[in-house]
């Protein structure tokens, strides 16, 4: 008795529109998404995942916005407690900034300060021009002695009480690095679907909560990331 052949799945071809969209976005770009989908035809699943990736990226913008503003205000308050309200132009502060390696903190701030002199602007207007990586690098060990040991728990009153200042500062630095990586991938329209996005949303909320629990709750009640995460297509 001859064995019956297993049923074959019907061949599903992509539509002309799907092929056109793939071509417009580029085959190399869409191939990343095709490799991550089991939907047939692969181009269809890839475009569904691409669309979802764009939607979740957009949803992250508001939490990232709030996190960056809260963090830079946190750092600015700590610096001002030591160097006064005009700290971007204070030579005593800039002397502490490193100016070597791939990203030069001192040159970045001094260039901004010289282009926006204290006589014609305010610290509040200069702060938004400072790159996110500057605030991240302010949470490195070189600033513990003359900044964070005396001021970290003042500007971030909701840190875990069992953490030392060094432990808390190091965690914040690591978390900001992770969040900046997410922010940069979103800004350059790169895939983020393989990241642990729920964990990264929680990290954003925690960073805000360290500064202000009310603001963290306010953000969490309005963020759209959680809803979009539930609708991942593949």
mmCIF file of C-alpha atoms in Angstrom:
data_model
loop_
_atom_site.group_PDB
_atom_site.id
_atom_site.type_symbol
_atom_site.label_atom_id
_atom_site.label_comp_id
_atom_site.label_asym_id
_atom_site.label_seq_id
_atom_site.Cartn_x
_atom_site.Cartn_y
_atom_site.Cartn_z
ATOM 1 C CA UNK A 1 0.000 0.000 0.000
ATOM 2 C CA UNK A 2 1.495 3.272 -1.137
ATOM 3 C CA UNK A 3 1.958 5.888 1.541
ATOM 4 C CA UNK A 4 0.091 9.089 0.999
ATOM 5 C CA UNK A 5 2.166 12.226 0.573
ATOM 6 C CA UNK A 6 1.754 14.908 3.264
ATOM 7 C CA UNK A 7 -0.459 17.783 2.205
ATOM 8 C CA UNK A 8 1.407 20.745 0.856
ATOM 9 C CA UNK A 9 0.656 24.282 1.902
ATOM 10 C CA UNK A 10 -0.647 26.523 -0.831
ATOM 11 C CA UNK A 11 1.874 28.950 -2.237
ATOM 12 C CA UNK A 12 0.988 32.469 -1.166
ATOM 13 C CA UNK A 13 2.533 35.188 -3.242
ATOM 14 C CA UNK A 14 3.053 38.762 -2.095
ATOM 15 C CA UNK A 15 0.818 41.364 -3.669
ATOM 16 C CA UNK A 16 2.100 43.943 -6.097
ATOM 17 C CA UNK A 17 1.725 46.595 -3.392
ATOM 18 C CA UNK A 18 3.744 44.569 -0.876
ATOM 19 C CA UNK A 19 6.538 44.092 -3.397
ATOM 20 C CA UNK A 20 6.470 47.804 -4.232
ATOM 21 C CA UNK A 21 6.716 48.779 -0.556
ATOM 22 C CA UNK A 22 9.586 46.342 -0.037
ATOM 23 C CA UNK A 23 11.387 47.849 -2.993
ATOM 24 C CA UNK A 24 10.787 51.417 -1.752
ATOM 25 C CA UNK A 25 12.129 50.596 1.714
ATOM 26 C CA UNK A 26 14.994 48.540 0.191
ATOM 27 C CA UNK A 27 15.521 44.789 0.127
ATOM 28 C CA UNK A 28 18.432 44.820 2.638
ATOM 29 C CA UNK A 29 16.323 46.740 5.176
ATOM 30 C CA UNK A 30 13.280 44.479 4.850
ATOM 31 C CA UNK A 31 15.371 41.295 4.884
ATOM 32 C CA UNK A 32 16.045 41.891 8.607
ATOM 33 C CA UNK A 33 12.307 41.734 9.224
ATOM 34 C CA UNK A 34 11.756 38.804 6.845
ATOM 35 C CA UNK A 35 14.240 36.749 8.848
ATOM 36 C CA UNK A 36 12.190 37.380 12.002
ATOM 37 C CA UNK A 37 8.769 36.374 10.696
ATOM 38 C CA UNK A 38 6.985 33.067 10.063
ATOM 39 C CA UNK A 39 4.100 34.708 8.225
ATOM 40 C CA UNK A 40 3.700 33.701 4.575
ATOM 41 C CA UNK A 41 4.633 35.179 2.262
ATOM 42 C CA UNK A 42 7.659 36.456 4.209
ATOM 43 C CA UNK A 43 7.391 39.926 2.711
ATOM 44 C CA UNK A 44 3.885 40.263 4.152
ATOM 45 C CA UNK A 45 4.999 39.323 7.653
ATOM 46 C CA UNK A 46 8.053 41.544 7.315
ATOM 47 C CA UNK A 47 5.960 44.578 6.438
ATOM 48 C CA UNK A 48 3.577 43.895 9.325
ATOM 49 C CA UNK A 49 6.548 43.699 11.697
ATOM 50 C CA UNK A 50 8.086 46.799 10.121
ATOM 51 C CA UNK A 51 4.876 48.735 10.666
ATOM 52 C CA UNK A 52 4.673 47.554 14.279
ATOM 53 C CA UNK A 53 8.318 48.472 14.851
ATOM 54 C CA UNK A 54 7.541 51.996 13.628
ATOM 55 C CA UNK A 55 4.469 52.221 15.864
ATOM 56 C CA UNK A 56 6.251 51.089 19.021
ATOM 57 C CA UNK A 57 9.155 53.423 18.200
ATOM 58 C CA UNK A 58 6.719 56.323 17.991
ATOM 59 C CA UNK A 59 5.066 55.277 21.258
ATOM 60 C CA UNK A 60 8.430 55.386 23.046
ATOM 61 C CA UNK A 61 9.048 59.027 22.126
ATOM 62 C CA UNK A 62 6.918 60.479 24.927
ATOM 63 C CA UNK A 63 8.460 58.388 27.772
ATOM 64 C CA UNK A 64 11.953 59.032 26.380
ATOM 65 C CA UNK A 65 11.177 62.750 26.166
ATOM 66 C CA UNK A 66 10.099 62.891 29.806
ATOM 67 C CA UNK A 67 13.046 60.794 30.960
ATOM 68 C CA UNK A 68 15.595 63.000 29.211
ATOM 69 C CA UNK A 69 14.093 66.236 30.528
ATOM 70 C CA UNK A 70 13.881 64.871 34.078
ATOM 71 C CA UNK A 71 17.457 63.549 33.999
ATOM 72 C CA UNK A 72 18.998 66.718 32.625
ATOM 73 C CA UNK A 73 17.134 68.818 35.204
ATOM 74 C CA UNK A 74 18.313 66.430 37.910
ATOM 75 C CA UNK A 75 21.949 66.817 36.891
ATOM 76 C CA UNK A 76 21.610 70.581 36.416
ATOM 77 C CA UNK A 77 20.216 70.975 39.944
ATOM 78 C CA UNK A 78 23.117 68.991 41.422
ATOM 79 C CA UNK A 79 25.727 71.014 39.527
ATOM 80 C CA UNK A 80 24.029 74.303 40.448
ATOM 81 C CA UNK A 81 24.161 73.320 44.119
ATOM 82 C CA UNK A 82 27.966 73.344 43.861
ATOM 83 C CA UNK A 83 28.764 75.879 41.137
ATOM 84 C CA UNK A 84 25.758 78.176 41.137
ATOM 85 C CA UNK A 85 23.039 78.905 38.572
ATOM 86 C CA UNK A 86 25.551 79.930 35.872
ATOM 87 C CA UNK A 87 27.442 76.638 36.062
ATOM 88 C CA UNK A 88 27.836 76.160 32.262
ATOM 89 C CA UNK A 89 30.148 79.192 32.262
ATOM 90 C CA UNK A 90 31.909 78.358 35.541
ATOM 91 C CA UNK A 91 35.587 77.571 34.952
ATOM 92 C CA UNK A 92 35.686 75.556 38.172
ATOM 93 C CA UNK A 93 33.079 73.173 36.799
ATOM 94 C CA UNK A 94 34.420 72.840 33.265
ATOM 95 C CA UNK A 95 37.873 72.119 34.687
ATOM 96 C CA UNK A 96 36.476 68.821 36.005
ATOM 97 C CA UNK A 97 35.125 67.735 32.623
ATOM 98 C CA UNK A 98 37.152 65.212 30.599
ATOM 99 C CA UNK A 99 38.243 66.246 27.130
ATOM 100 C CA UNK A 100 39.699 63.062 25.723
ATOM 101 C CA UNK A 101 38.375 59.998 24.012
ATOM 102 C CA UNK A 102 35.639 59.712 21.421
ATOM 103 C CA UNK A 103 33.257 62.193 23.061
ATOM 104 C CA UNK A 104 34.690 65.318 24.718
ATOM 105 C CA UNK A 105 32.472 66.681 27.482
ATOM 106 C CA UNK A 106 34.516 69.831 28.109
ATOM 107 C CA UNK A 107 34.698 70.917 24.478
ATOM 108 C CA UNK A 108 30.995 70.242 23.968
ATOM 109 C CA UNK A 109 29.914 72.402 26.892
ATOM 110 C CA UNK A 110 32.472 75.149 26.268
ATOM 111 C CA UNK A 111 31.446 75.414 22.620
ATOM 112 C CA UNK A 112 27.829 75.814 23.652
ATOM 113 C CA UNK A 113 28.698 78.302 26.388
ATOM 114 C CA UNK A 114 30.763 80.436 24.015
ATOM 115 C CA UNK A 115 28.028 80.450 21.381
ATOM 116 C CA UNK A 116 25.391 81.275 24.013
ATOM 117 C CA UNK A 117 27.154 83.652 26.445
ATOM 118 C CA UNK A 118 25.666 84.185 29.901
ATOM 119 C CA UNK A 119 25.163 87.889 29.126
ATOM 120 C CA UNK A 120 22.624 87.107 26.412
ATOM 121 C CA UNK A 121 21.040 83.810 27.445
ATOM 122 C CA UNK A 122 20.172 81.702 30.499
ATOM 123 C CA UNK A 123 21.197 78.322 31.792
ATOM 124 C CA UNK A 124 17.660 77.113 31.146
ATOM 125 C CA UNK A 125 17.988 77.943 27.455
ATOM 126 C CA UNK A 126 21.403 76.305 27.142
ATOM 127 C CA UNK A 127 20.467 73.037 28.861
ATOM 128 C CA UNK A 128 18.247 71.710 26.014
ATOM 129 C CA UNK A 129 21.163 72.147 23.604
ATOM 130 C CA UNK A 130 23.389 69.786 25.593
ATOM 131 C CA UNK A 131 23.605 66.277 24.124
ATOM 132 C CA UNK A 132 22.001 63.405 26.017
ATOM 133 C CA UNK A 133 25.346 61.618 26.323
ATOM 134 C CA UNK A 134 26.656 64.539 28.414
ATOM 135 C CA UNK A 135 24.053 63.849 31.120
ATOM 136 C CA UNK A 136 24.792 60.126 30.971
ATOM 137 C CA UNK A 137 28.521 60.698 31.426
ATOM 138 C CA UNK A 138 27.889 62.966 34.396
ATOM 139 C CA UNK A 139 26.977 59.742 36.250
ATOM 140 C CA UNK A 140 30.523 58.360 36.104
ATOM 141 C CA UNK A 141 32.775 57.810 39.111
ATOM 142 C CA UNK A 142 34.947 60.884 38.434
ATOM 143 C CA UNK A 143 32.104 63.086 39.732
ATOM 144 C CA UNK A 144 31.367 61.145 42.936
ATOM 145 C CA UNK A 145 33.596 63.131 45.287
ATOM 146 C CA UNK A 146 32.647 66.709 44.513
ATOM 147 C CA UNK A 147 29.082 66.180 43.247
ATOM 148 C CA UNK A 148 27.207 62.947 43.872
ATOM 149 C CA UNK A 149 28.324 62.016 47.384
ATOM 150 C CA UNK A 150 26.646 65.155 48.739
ATOM 151 C CA UNK A 151 23.845 65.703 46.249
ATOM 152 C CA UNK A 152 22.643 62.480 44.592
ATOM 153 C CA UNK A 153 20.061 61.635 47.238
ATOM 154 C CA UNK A 154 18.900 65.252 47.330
ATOM 155 C CA UNK A 155 18.129 65.453 43.612
ATOM 156 C CA UNK A 156 16.947 61.819 43.462
ATOM 157 C CA UNK A 157 15.167 61.279 46.787
ATOM 158 C CA UNK A 158 13.545 57.975 45.812
ATOM 159 C CA UNK A 159 16.690 55.907 45.353
ATOM 160 C CA UNK A 160 16.715 52.555 47.168
ATOM 161 C CA UNK A 161 17.900 53.295 50.722
ATOM 162 C CA UNK A 162 20.116 50.204 50.811
ATOM 163 C CA UNK A 163 22.196 51.366 47.844
ATOM 164 C CA UNK A 164 25.380 53.276 48.412
ATOM 165 C CA UNK A 165 25.783 56.480 46.449
ATOM 166 C CA UNK A 166 28.317 54.756 44.217
ATOM 167 C CA UNK A 167 25.958 51.833 43.559
ATOM 168 C CA UNK A 168 23.049 54.124 42.748
ATOM 169 C CA UNK A 169 25.130 56.375 40.536
ATOM 170 C CA UNK A 170 26.576 53.390 38.649
ATOM 171 C CA UNK A 171 23.117 51.912 38.081
ATOM 172 C CA UNK A 172 21.817 55.219 36.753
ATOM 173 C CA UNK A 173 24.801 55.450 34.414
ATOM 174 C CA UNK A 174 24.198 51.929 33.072
ATOM 175 C CA UNK A 175 20.474 52.523 32.661
ATOM 176 C CA UNK A 176 21.040 55.796 30.814
ATOM 177 C CA UNK A 177 23.449 54.050 28.451
ATOM 178 C CA UNK A 178 20.757 51.474 27.664
ATOM 179 C CA UNK A 179 18.073 54.111 27.197
ATOM 180 C CA UNK A 180 20.316 56.248 24.994
ATOM 181 C CA UNK A 181 20.960 53.205 22.802
ATOM 182 C CA UNK A 182 17.209 52.725 22.402
ATOM 183 C CA UNK A 183 16.721 56.431 21.717
ATOM 184 C CA UNK A 184 19.416 56.445 19.043
ATOM 185 C CA UNK A 185 18.033 53.401 17.249
ATOM 186 C CA UNK A 186 14.597 54.990 17.193
ATOM 187 C CA UNK A 187 16.027 58.273 15.924
ATOM 188 C CA UNK A 188 17.766 56.448 13.051
ATOM 189 C CA UNK A 189 14.681 54.330 12.204
ATOM 190 C CA UNK A 190 16.424 51.075 13.086
ATOM 191 C CA UNK A 191 14.818 47.802 14.245
ATOM 192 C CA UNK A 192 14.063 47.599 17.952
ATOM 193 C CA UNK A 193 11.738 44.581 17.847
ATOM 194 C CA UNK A 194 14.382 42.193 19.208
ATOM 195 C CA UNK A 195 15.034 44.291 22.332
ATOM 196 C CA UNK A 196 13.368 43.713 25.696
ATOM 197 C CA UNK A 197 11.106 46.718 25.255
ATOM 198 C CA UNK A 198 8.926 46.066 28.306
ATOM 199 C CA UNK A 199 12.062 46.059 30.458
ATOM 200 C CA UNK A 200 13.301 49.264 28.846
ATOM 201 C CA UNK A 201 9.967 50.983 29.489
ATOM 202 C CA UNK A 202 10.274 49.905 33.141
ATOM 203 C CA UNK A 203 13.800 51.352 33.242
ATOM 204 C CA UNK A 204 12.558 54.675 31.921
ATOM 205 C CA UNK A 205 9.828 54.751 34.553
ATOM 206 C CA UNK A 206 12.284 53.884 37.322
ATOM 207 C CA UNK A 207 14.736 56.613 36.289
ATOM 208 C CA UNK A 208 11.930 59.165 36.422
ATOM 209 C CA UNK A 209 10.679 57.766 39.749
ATOM 210 C CA UNK A 210 14.108 58.206 41.345
ATOM 211 C CA UNK A 211 13.524 61.926 40.857
ATOM 212 C CA UNK A 212 9.740 62.138 41.317
ATOM 213 C CA UNK A 213 7.258 59.325 41.914
ATOM 214 C CA UNK A 214 4.331 61.511 40.871
ATOM 215 C CA UNK A 215 5.918 62.256 37.501
ATOM 216 C CA UNK A 216 6.660 58.567 36.933
ATOM 217 C CA UNK A 217 3.029 57.668 37.650
ATOM 218 C CA UNK A 218 1.808 60.499 35.426
ATOM 219 C CA UNK A 219 3.967 59.247 32.557
ATOM 220 C CA UNK A 220 2.928 55.628 33.067
ATOM 221 C CA UNK A 221 -0.771 56.497 32.989
ATOM 222 C CA UNK A 222 -0.359 58.191 29.593
ATOM 223 C CA UNK A 223 2.259 56.103 27.790
ATOM 224 C CA UNK A 224 1.102 54.061 24.798
ATOM 225 C CA UNK A 225 4.011 51.618 24.674
ATOM 226 C CA UNK A 226 2.321 48.895 26.736
ATOM 227 C CA UNK A 227 -0.726 48.802 24.467
ATOM 228 C CA UNK A 228 1.388 48.594 21.309
ATOM 229 C CA UNK A 229 3.550 45.827 22.789
ATOM 230 C CA UNK A 230 0.441 43.655 23.147
ATOM 231 C CA UNK A 231 -0.287 43.975 19.431
ATOM 232 C CA UNK A 232 2.985 42.671 18.030
ATOM 233 C CA UNK A 233 1.997 40.816 14.841
ATOM 234 C CA UNK A 234 4.689 38.110 14.725
#
